[in-house]
Amino acid sequence: MDLHTALFAHAERQHAADLAMAPQLTQDALTLTLKNGIILSVRYATPDAYSLRWHSGADRSGAELGIDTAPTHAHLATTPNHLHLSDGRVVADPLTRISATPEDNLSAVIAAVLADPLMQSHA
């Protein structure tokens, strides 16, 4: 089973109450629409190489934020993972860990974006 298929099953099993509609699985991503209108795109190449991006608004016109593991911000305490804020700043990732399971990371992001979609408490 690939990571996206496993995360699809995890989302259906553990986060059904948080979802506005059924998860959508594509060739390279899992897309979740949360009950607060956030659209979360989940891409995992390996358990320690991932990108989780979210938008507000069903048409994806709202602010985009995301966490990824691109090795481009070595100065951050959580390198390689980091959080892209809607204003363009990049800060330490307060939600995921490369040592955590993809399911645990996904659950952490879902809980956080339901509570604070723009991550204002981390700005």
Coordinates of C-alpha atoms in Angstrom, one line a residue:
M1 CA 0.0 0.0 0.0
D2 CA 1.5 3.4 -0.9
L3 CA 1.6 6.3 1.5
H4 CA -1.3 8.2 -0.1
T5 CA -3.6 5.2 0.0
A6 CA -2.7 4.6 3.7
L7 CA -3.3 8.3 4.5
F8 CA -6.7 8.1 2.7
A9 CA -7.7 5.2 4.9
H10 CA -6.4 7.0 8.0
A11 CA -8.3 10.2 7.1
E12 CA -11.5 8.3 6.6
R13 CA -11.1 6.3 9.8
Q14 CA -9.7 8.9 12.2
H15 CA -11.0 12.2 10.8
A16 CA -14.4 11.5 9.3
A17 CA -16.0 14.1 11.6
D18 CA -13.5 16.7 10.4
L19 CA -14.2 16.2 6.7
A20 CA -16.7 18.1 4.7
M21 CA -16.6 15.5 1.9
A22 CA -14.9 12.2 1.1
P23 CA -11.1 12.4 0.6
Q24 CA -9.9 12.6 -3.0
L25 CA -7.0 10.4 -4.1
T26 CA -5.1 11.4 -7.2
Q27 CA -2.0 10.0 -8.8
D28 CA 0.4 12.1 -6.7
A29 CA -1.6 13.5 -3.8
L30 CA -4.4 13.2 -1.3
T31 CA -6.8 16.1 -1.1
L32 CA -9.0 16.7 2.0
T33 CA -11.7 19.3 2.3
L34 CA -12.2 20.0 6.0
K35 CA -15.4 21.1 7.6
N36 CA -14.1 24.7 8.1
G37 CA -13.6 25.0 4.3
I38 CA -9.9 24.4 4.3
I39 CA -8.6 22.4 1.3
L40 CA -5.5 20.3 2.4
S41 CA -3.2 18.8 -0.3
V42 CA -1.0 16.0 1.1
R43 CA 2.0 14.8 -0.9
Y44 CA 4.4 12.2 0.5
A45 CA 7.3 10.9 -1.5
T46 CA 8.7 9.0 1.6
P47 CA 7.9 9.2 5.3
D48 CA 10.5 11.9 5.7
A49 CA 9.9 13.8 2.4
Y50 CA 6.5 15.5 2.3
S51 CA 4.5 18.6 1.5
L52 CA 1.2 19.5 3.2
R53 CA -0.4 22.7 1.7
W54 CA -3.7 24.2 2.6
H55 CA -6.0 26.9 1.2
S56 CA -9.0 28.6 2.6
G57 CA -12.0 28.7 0.3
A58 CA -13.4 26.0 -2.0
D59 CA -12.0 27.7 -5.1
R60 CA -8.5 27.9 -3.5
S61 CA -8.5 31.6 -3.7
G62 CA -7.7 32.1 -0.1
A63 CA -4.4 32.3 1.6
E64 CA -2.0 29.4 1.0
L65 CA 0.1 28.0 3.8
G66 CA 2.2 24.8 4.0
I67 CA 4.7 22.6 5.6
D68 CA 7.4 20.8 3.6
T69 CA 10.8 19.2 4.0
A70 CA 12.7 20.8 1.1
P71 CA 16.2 21.3 2.5
T72 CA 16.3 25.0 2.0
H73 CA 16.0 26.6 5.4
A74 CA 19.0 25.2 7.4
H75 CA 18.9 28.1 9.9
L76 CA 15.5 26.9 11.3
A77 CA 15.5 24.6 14.4
T78 CA 13.2 22.1 12.7
T79 CA 15.2 21.8 9.5
P80 CA 14.4 20.3 7.0
N81 CA 10.7 20.7 7.8
H82 CA 9.4 24.3 7.9
L83 CA 6.2 26.2 7.8
H84 CA 5.4 28.7 5.0
L85 CA 3.0 31.4 6.3
S86 CA 0.6 33.3 4.1
D87 CA 2.6 36.5 4.2
G88 CA 5.6 34.7 2.7
R89 CA 7.6 34.2 5.8
V90 CA 9.1 30.8 6.6
V91 CA 9.3 29.7 10.2
A92 CA 10.1 26.6 12.2
D93 CA 7.5 23.8 11.8
P94 CA 5.5 23.6 15.0
L95 CA 3.3 20.6 13.8
T96 CA 5.2 17.8 12.1
R97 CA 8.4 15.8 12.6
I98 CA 10.3 13.8 10.1
S99 CA 10.6 11.1 12.7
A100 CA 6.8 10.8 13.1
T101 CA 4.6 8.6 11.1
P102 CA 2.8 10.2 8.1
E103 CA -0.5 9.5 9.9
D104 CA 0.6 11.3 13.0
N105 CA 1.8 14.3 11.0
L106 CA -1.4 14.4 9.0
S107 CA -3.5 14.3 12.2
A108 CA -1.4 17.1 13.7
V109 CA -1.9 19.3 10.7
I110 CA -5.7 18.6 10.5
A111 CA -6.1 19.5 14.2
A112 CA -4.1 22.7 13.8
V113 CA -5.8 24.0 10.7
L114 CA -9.2 23.3 12.1
A115 CA -8.3 25.4 15.1
D116 CA -6.2 28.1 13.4
P117 CA -6.1 27.9 9.6
L118 CA -3.8 30.9 9.1
M119 CA -1.5 29.7 11.9
Q120 CA -1.7 33.1 13.5
S121 CA -0.5 31.6 16.8
H122 CA 2.7 30.6 15.1
A123 CA 3.3 33.8 13.1

